[in-house]
Amino acid sequence: MSIVHPLVAPWGRFSLRSFYIDAPKPAIIDTGVTESPANMAAQLETLGRSVADVRWILLTHGHIDHMGGTTGLYERTGRQADVVIHEADVAFLRSREAHVEEWRQGRGRWLTDPEGEAHEIELLRAAIDGEMEPSIIVTGGETLALGDGIEMRVHSIPGHTEGAVAYELVGHGDVFVGDAVQAYGAASGFPGYEDPDRYRASLEYLRDVVRPERLYMGHPYRRADGTPFPEVLDAADAIEAIQGSIDNEARIRAAVRGRLEAGAVATDSPYSPFEAVADELGYSGDPTLEPAPFFTTMNAYVAHFGGANSPRSVR
């Protein structure tokens, strides 16, 4: 009988997938946004479990939809749970303004509408229910004890964010990756990552070293044909999702590199100055919606390859 129970935390155009680990010292992996803890508590009640008994809150990375409800969930455990996050993403747990700064330095560089910026920043701040210090700061390689010999191993898998981690239930084959495996994107139809090389290297590590028997992703990510992967991926689905992520990164990299070498051109397109990239990739999603990672990923390649010197600068 599985000790893993998926929990759903609605947000924006799609829901976060959190997970409850039914161990002597129960764990919840990722906390959704401000309103999510109440939703999770109700879902646990249907399982005959109580959020007050949760003793581990394990964060896969520092984005708002994965850690925005951490303070509220921690309070609902009677402040008894240990909160775990990687050292590279710990600033996002400590400060709402760290999220605002990340947005401005990433996808916000390419969105020039002041009203849109104000809306995005208001959304960011509202989705985070508080600021707190983690109980445990990890770097990868740690093992966390959930009781009765049940252990969770931490794997550092940077790329989506610098502090992204996977949690592996030792000896069970269950691996929780947050947004580190995105295949061909979720509702936005595009994957998001901050460092393309580290994203690819982490995917190869998951494929070749961790080799999950069951894979749990943070959102309903999709196959190349646009159909969603299941909530729980078996070994074959896991390989398809991981390899699909690698293949899609290579496809995006080739398109971006070629267009940056040719020279980015600012246009009236919502994809400017990456309109040609969107056209080549057949991407037609709205890059201004949240969550929409198109500009996050474009910004990552600009940092990696150069070629677009500043937002909207090449005419």
Short mmCIF file of C-alpha atoms in Angstrom, two decimals:
data_model
loop_
_atom_site.label_atom_id
_atom_site.label_comp_id
_atom_site.label_asym_id
_atom_site.label_seq_id
_atom_site.Cartn_x
_atom_site.Cartn_y
_atom_site.Cartn_z
CA MET A 1 0.00 0.00 0.00
CA SER A 2 1.41 3.39 -1.02
CA ILE A 3 2.25 5.90 1.68
CA VAL A 4 2.09 8.74 -0.86
CA HIS A 5 -1.13 10.73 -1.18
CA PRO A 6 -1.41 13.53 -3.77
CA LEU A 7 -2.90 16.83 -2.61
CA VAL A 8 -4.20 19.47 -5.00
CA ALA A 9 -3.68 23.20 -4.43
CA PRO A 10 -5.48 25.28 -7.10
CA TRP A 11 -3.66 28.37 -8.32
CA GLY A 12 -4.00 30.48 -11.43
CA ARG A 13 -4.66 28.56 -14.61
CA PHE A 14 -3.58 25.24 -13.16
CA SER A 15 -3.07 23.55 -9.84
CA LEU A 16 -0.01 22.73 -7.84
CA ARG A 17 0.52 19.09 -6.95
CA SER A 18 1.59 18.68 -3.35
CA PHE A 19 2.10 15.31 -1.67
CA TYR A 20 1.42 13.89 1.77
CA ILE A 21 3.76 11.14 3.00
CA ASP A 22 1.92 8.94 5.49
CA ALA A 23 4.77 8.07 7.83
CA PRO A 24 5.12 8.09 11.63
CA LYS A 25 6.47 11.62 11.19
CA PRO A 26 4.27 12.68 8.26
CA ALA A 27 5.57 15.02 5.58
CA ILE A 28 4.00 17.40 3.09
CA ILE A 29 5.99 18.21 -0.03
CA ASP A 30 5.36 21.79 -1.23
CA THR A 31 2.78 24.11 0.24
CA GLY A 32 0.98 25.96 -2.56
CA VAL A 33 -0.01 29.58 -2.01
CA THR A 34 -1.68 31.57 0.78
CA GLU A 35 -5.04 29.77 0.66
CA SER A 36 -3.59 26.27 0.14
CA PRO A 37 -3.03 25.12 3.75
CA ALA A 38 -6.75 25.25 4.53
CA ASN A 39 -7.43 23.28 1.37
CA MET A 40 -4.78 20.71 2.32
CA ALA A 41 -6.18 20.35 5.84
CA ALA A 42 -9.60 19.50 4.40
CA GLN A 43 -8.10 16.93 2.02
CA LEU A 44 -6.18 15.29 4.86
CA GLU A 45 -9.38 15.02 6.88
CA THR A 46 -10.90 12.94 4.09
CA LEU A 47 -7.93 10.57 4.49
CA GLY A 48 -8.50 10.37 8.22
CA ARG A 49 -5.35 12.37 8.87
CA SER A 50 -4.73 15.69 10.58
CA VAL A 51 -2.52 18.52 9.42
CA ALA A 52 -1.62 19.05 13.08
CA ASP A 53 0.35 15.78 12.97
CA VAL A 54 2.59 16.80 10.06
CA ARG A 55 6.22 16.91 11.18
CA TRP A 56 8.04 17.70 7.93
CA ILE A 57 7.40 20.44 5.37
CA LEU A 58 9.68 19.73 2.43
CA LEU A 59 10.06 22.43 -0.23
CA THR A 60 11.29 21.46 -3.69
CA HIS A 61 12.21 25.07 -4.54
CA GLY A 62 11.44 28.67 -3.72
CA HIS A 63 8.75 29.69 -6.23
CA ILE A 64 5.56 31.15 -4.79
CA ASP A 65 3.25 28.35 -5.92
CA HIS A 66 5.44 25.79 -4.13
CA MET A 67 6.24 27.64 -0.89
CA GLY A 68 3.74 30.50 -0.61
CA GLY A 69 1.63 28.64 1.96
CA THR A 70 4.53 27.52 4.15
CA THR A 71 3.96 29.87 7.07
CA GLY A 72 0.26 29.03 7.24
CA LEU A 73 0.91 25.30 7.03
CA TYR A 74 3.60 25.56 9.70
CA GLU A 75 1.15 27.33 11.99
CA ARG A 76 -1.45 24.59 11.41
CA THR A 77 1.08 21.99 12.60
CA GLY A 78 1.32 23.86 15.89
CA ARG A 79 4.76 25.02 14.79
CA GLN A 80 5.95 21.44 15.28
CA ALA A 81 7.02 20.68 11.70
CA ASP A 82 10.58 21.05 10.44
CA VAL A 83 10.68 23.23 7.33
CA VAL A 84 13.32 22.20 4.78
CA ILE A 85 14.65 24.19 1.80
CA HIS A 86 17.90 24.35 -0.18
CA GLU A 87 20.33 27.07 0.83
CA ALA A 88 20.26 28.68 -2.62
CA ASP A 89 16.49 29.32 -2.39
CA VAL A 90 16.25 30.14 1.31
CA ALA A 91 15.89 33.89 0.63
CA PHE A 92 12.46 33.20 -0.89
CA LEU A 93 11.24 31.76 2.39
CA ARG A 94 12.68 34.63 4.39
CA SER A 95 11.42 37.52 2.28
CA ARG A 96 8.51 38.37 -0.02
CA GLU A 97 10.69 41.02 -1.61
CA ALA A 98 13.14 38.35 -2.80
CA HIS A 99 10.35 37.14 -5.10
CA VAL A 100 9.75 40.66 -6.40
CA GLU A 101 13.43 41.14 -7.14
CA GLU A 102 13.65 37.76 -8.89
CA TRP A 103 10.68 38.71 -11.07
CA ARG A 104 12.24 42.05 -11.99
CA GLN A 105 15.59 40.50 -12.85
CA GLY A 106 14.03 37.64 -14.82
CA ARG A 107 10.85 37.68 -16.89
CA GLY A 108 10.01 41.19 -15.67
CA ARG A 109 12.95 42.57 -17.68
CA TRP A 110 11.01 41.89 -20.86
CA LEU A 111 7.58 43.17 -19.80
CA THR A 112 7.44 46.96 -19.98
CA ASP A 113 3.81 47.73 -19.06
CA PRO A 114 3.90 49.56 -15.69
CA GLU A 115 0.34 48.51 -14.86
CA GLY A 116 1.19 44.93 -15.69
CA GLU A 117 4.27 45.07 -13.50
CA ALA A 118 2.28 46.47 -10.59
CA HIS A 119 -0.32 43.70 -11.01
CA GLU A 120 2.35 40.98 -11.08
CA ILE A 121 4.06 42.29 -7.97
CA GLU A 122 0.75 42.54 -6.12
CA LEU A 123 0.03 38.93 -7.12
CA LEU A 124 3.43 37.77 -5.89
CA ARG A 125 3.04 39.39 -2.50
CA ALA A 126 -0.54 38.17 -2.02
CA ALA A 127 0.37 34.55 -2.85
CA ILE A 128 2.90 34.36 0.00
CA ASP A 129 1.33 34.06 3.44
CA GLY A 130 4.34 35.06 5.50
CA GLU A 131 8.07 35.15 6.01
CA MET A 132 9.97 32.68 8.15
CA GLU A 133 13.28 31.02 8.89
CA PRO A 134 13.61 27.37 7.82
CA SER A 135 14.34 24.67 10.38
CA ILE A 136 16.81 22.86 8.14
CA ILE A 137 18.81 24.23 5.22
CA VAL A 138 20.04 21.55 2.82
CA THR A 139 22.58 21.40 0.01
CA GLY A 140 21.91 17.88 -1.31
CA GLY A 141 22.93 14.47 -0.02
CA GLU A 142 21.09 14.71 3.29
CA THR A 143 18.77 11.97 4.57
CA LEU A 144 15.70 12.92 6.60
CA ALA A 145 14.14 10.41 9.01
CA LEU A 146 10.33 10.05 8.87
CA GLY A 147 10.20 7.22 11.44
CA ASP A 148 10.07 3.40 11.32
CA GLY A 149 13.01 3.32 8.92
CA ILE A 150 11.29 5.55 6.34
CA GLU A 151 13.86 7.98 4.99
CA MET A 152 13.83 10.79 2.47
CA ARG A 153 17.03 11.52 0.55
CA VAL A 154 17.67 15.02 -0.78
CA HIS A 155 19.11 15.45 -4.29
CA SER A 156 20.29 18.83 -5.54
CA ILE A 157 18.91 19.33 -9.07
CA PRO A 158 19.43 23.00 -10.00
CA GLY A 159 18.26 24.56 -13.22
CA HIS A 160 14.62 25.46 -12.75
CA THR A 161 15.91 27.43 -9.78
CA GLU A 162 19.37 27.37 -8.27
CA GLY A 163 18.02 25.66 -5.16
CA ALA A 164 15.74 23.07 -6.75
CA VAL A 165 15.85 19.66 -5.08
CA ALA A 166 14.31 16.23 -5.52
CA TYR A 167 13.16 14.14 -2.57
CA GLU A 168 13.57 10.37 -2.88
CA LEU A 169 11.80 7.90 -0.62
CA VAL A 170 14.74 5.60 0.02
CA GLY A 171 14.06 2.02 -1.03
CA HIS A 172 10.60 2.84 -2.37
CA GLY A 173 11.45 4.29 -5.80
CA ASP A 174 9.26 7.37 -5.29
CA VAL A 175 10.87 10.64 -6.40
CA PHE A 176 9.35 14.13 -6.04
CA VAL A 177 10.83 16.74 -8.37
CA GLY A 178 8.65 19.86 -8.14
CA ASP A 179 9.22 21.73 -11.41
CA ALA A 180 12.61 20.25 -12.29
CA VAL A 181 11.00 18.00 -14.94
CA GLN A 182 8.71 19.99 -17.25
CA ALA A 183 8.69 18.09 -20.55
CA TYR A 184 6.71 20.36 -22.92
CA GLY A 185 5.23 22.66 -20.29
CA ALA A 186 1.91 22.71 -18.45
CA ALA A 187 -1.01 25.06 -19.13
CA SER A 188 1.37 27.66 -20.56
CA GLY A 189 2.71 25.24 -23.17
CA PHE A 190 6.32 26.21 -22.43
CA PRO A 191 8.88 25.06 -19.86
CA GLY A 192 10.57 27.49 -17.49
CA TYR A 193 14.09 27.38 -16.12
CA GLU A 194 16.78 29.81 -15.00
CA ASP A 195 19.88 27.95 -16.18
CA PRO A 196 19.62 25.76 -19.30
CA ASP A 197 22.88 23.88 -18.75
CA ARG A 198 22.12 23.00 -15.14
CA TYR A 199 18.52 22.13 -16.03
CA ARG A 200 19.81 19.63 -18.62
CA ALA A 201 22.50 18.23 -16.30
CA SER A 202 19.95 17.70 -13.53
CA LEU A 203 17.61 15.90 -15.91
CA GLU A 204 20.42 13.61 -16.98
CA TYR A 205 21.23 12.96 -13.32
CA LEU A 206 17.63 12.02 -12.61
CA ARG A 207 17.56 9.74 -15.66
CA ASP A 208 20.92 8.05 -15.19
CA VAL A 209 21.54 8.08 -11.42
CA VAL A 210 18.29 8.46 -9.48
CA ARG A 211 16.20 6.43 -11.96
CA PRO A 212 12.76 6.87 -10.37
CA GLU A 213 10.30 3.99 -10.37
CA ARG A 214 7.53 6.50 -9.72
CA LEU A 215 7.87 10.18 -10.49
CA TYR A 216 5.78 12.98 -9.00
CA MET A 217 5.82 16.35 -10.78
CA GLY A 218 4.64 19.65 -9.39
CA HIS A 219 2.04 20.42 -12.09
CA PRO A 220 0.17 18.55 -14.85
CA TYR A 221 3.05 18.77 -17.33
CA ARG A 222 2.47 17.54 -20.86
CA ARG A 223 3.85 15.21 -23.48
CA ALA A 224 4.96 16.37 -26.92
CA ASP A 225 1.42 15.74 -28.24
CA GLY A 226 -0.05 18.05 -25.59
CA THR A 227 -1.68 15.35 -23.45
CA PRO A 228 -0.94 15.56 -19.72
CA PHE A 229 1.15 13.05 -17.85
CA PRO A 230 -0.70 11.21 -15.05
CA GLU A 231 -0.55 12.36 -11.46
CA VAL A 232 1.79 9.47 -10.66
CA LEU A 233 4.24 8.49 -13.40
CA ASP A 234 5.47 4.91 -13.56
CA ALA A 235 9.04 4.12 -14.64
CA ALA A 236 8.24 4.28 -18.36
CA ASP A 237 6.31 7.55 -18.02
CA ALA A 238 9.14 8.95 -15.89
CA ILE A 239 11.71 8.24 -18.59
CA GLU A 240 9.41 9.77 -21.20
CA ALA A 241 8.97 12.93 -19.12
CA ILE A 242 12.66 13.28 -18.30
CA GLN A 243 13.87 12.56 -21.83
CA GLY A 244 11.13 14.77 -23.24
CA SER A 245 12.40 17.59 -21.05
CA ILE A 246 15.93 17.07 -22.38
CA ASP A 247 14.74 16.92 -25.99
CA ASN A 248 12.59 20.04 -25.62
CA GLU A 249 15.46 21.97 -24.03
CA ALA A 250 17.65 21.08 -27.03
CA ARG A 251 14.91 22.23 -29.40
CA ILE A 252 14.48 25.55 -27.60
CA ARG A 253 18.24 26.06 -27.27
CA ALA A 254 18.77 25.65 -31.01
CA ALA A 255 16.00 28.12 -31.85
CA VAL A 256 17.14 30.73 -29.35
CA ARG A 257 20.82 30.46 -30.20
CA GLY A 258 20.20 30.87 -33.90
CA ARG A 259 17.95 33.88 -33.42
CA LEU A 260 20.26 35.59 -30.94
CA GLU A 261 23.19 35.15 -33.29
CA ALA A 262 21.10 36.70 -36.07
CA GLY A 263 20.21 39.59 -33.76
CA ALA A 264 17.16 40.06 -31.57
CA VAL A 265 14.67 42.54 -32.94
CA ALA A 266 12.12 44.48 -30.91
CA THR A 267 8.63 44.45 -32.43
CA ASP A 268 5.07 45.13 -31.35
CA SER A 269 4.61 41.42 -30.65
CA PRO A 270 3.92 40.31 -27.06
CA TYR A 271 6.94 38.00 -27.52
CA SER A 272 9.30 40.87 -28.41
CA PRO A 273 12.24 40.73 -28.82
CA PHE A 274 11.86 36.95 -29.17
CA GLU A 275 9.02 36.90 -31.69
CA ALA A 276 11.11 34.93 -34.18
CA VAL A 277 11.88 32.33 -31.51
CA ALA A 278 8.19 31.90 -30.67
CA ASP A 279 7.38 31.57 -34.37
CA GLU A 280 10.07 28.95 -34.97
CA LEU A 281 8.94 26.93 -31.96
CA GLY A 282 5.25 27.29 -32.80
CA TYR A 283 4.56 28.84 -29.42
CA SER A 284 1.29 30.78 -29.29
CA GLY A 285 0.61 31.06 -25.54
CA ASP A 286 0.15 34.37 -23.76
CA PRO A 287 3.57 35.23 -22.26
CA THR A 288 2.12 37.92 -20.01
CA LEU A 289 -0.05 35.61 -17.91
CA GLU A 290 1.04 34.18 -14.58
CA PRO A 291 2.35 31.56 -14.49
CA ALA A 292 3.88 31.91 -17.97
CA PRO A 293 7.57 30.98 -18.15
CA PHE A 294 8.36 32.03 -21.74
CA PHE A 295 10.32 35.15 -20.77
CA THR A 296 11.95 33.40 -17.79
CA THR A 297 13.45 30.86 -20.15
CA MET A 298 14.35 33.44 -22.80
CA ASN A 299 16.11 35.46 -20.11
CA ALA A 300 18.07 32.34 -19.12
CA TYR A 301 19.37 31.88 -22.66
CA VAL A 302 20.22 35.57 -23.00
CA ALA A 303 22.32 35.26 -19.85
CA HIS A 304 23.87 32.06 -21.22
CA PHE A 305 24.55 33.08 -24.83
CA GLY A 306 24.27 36.88 -24.83
CA GLY A 307 22.87 38.63 -27.87
CA ALA A 308 19.97 40.70 -26.52
CA ASN A 309 21.79 43.40 -24.61
CA SER A 310 18.84 44.87 -22.74
CA PRO A 311 15.06 44.62 -22.73
CA ARG A 312 13.46 45.87 -25.93
CA SER A 313 16.81 47.46 -26.87
CA VAL A 314 17.37 46.18 -30.39
CA ARG A 315 15.23 47.97 -32.97
#
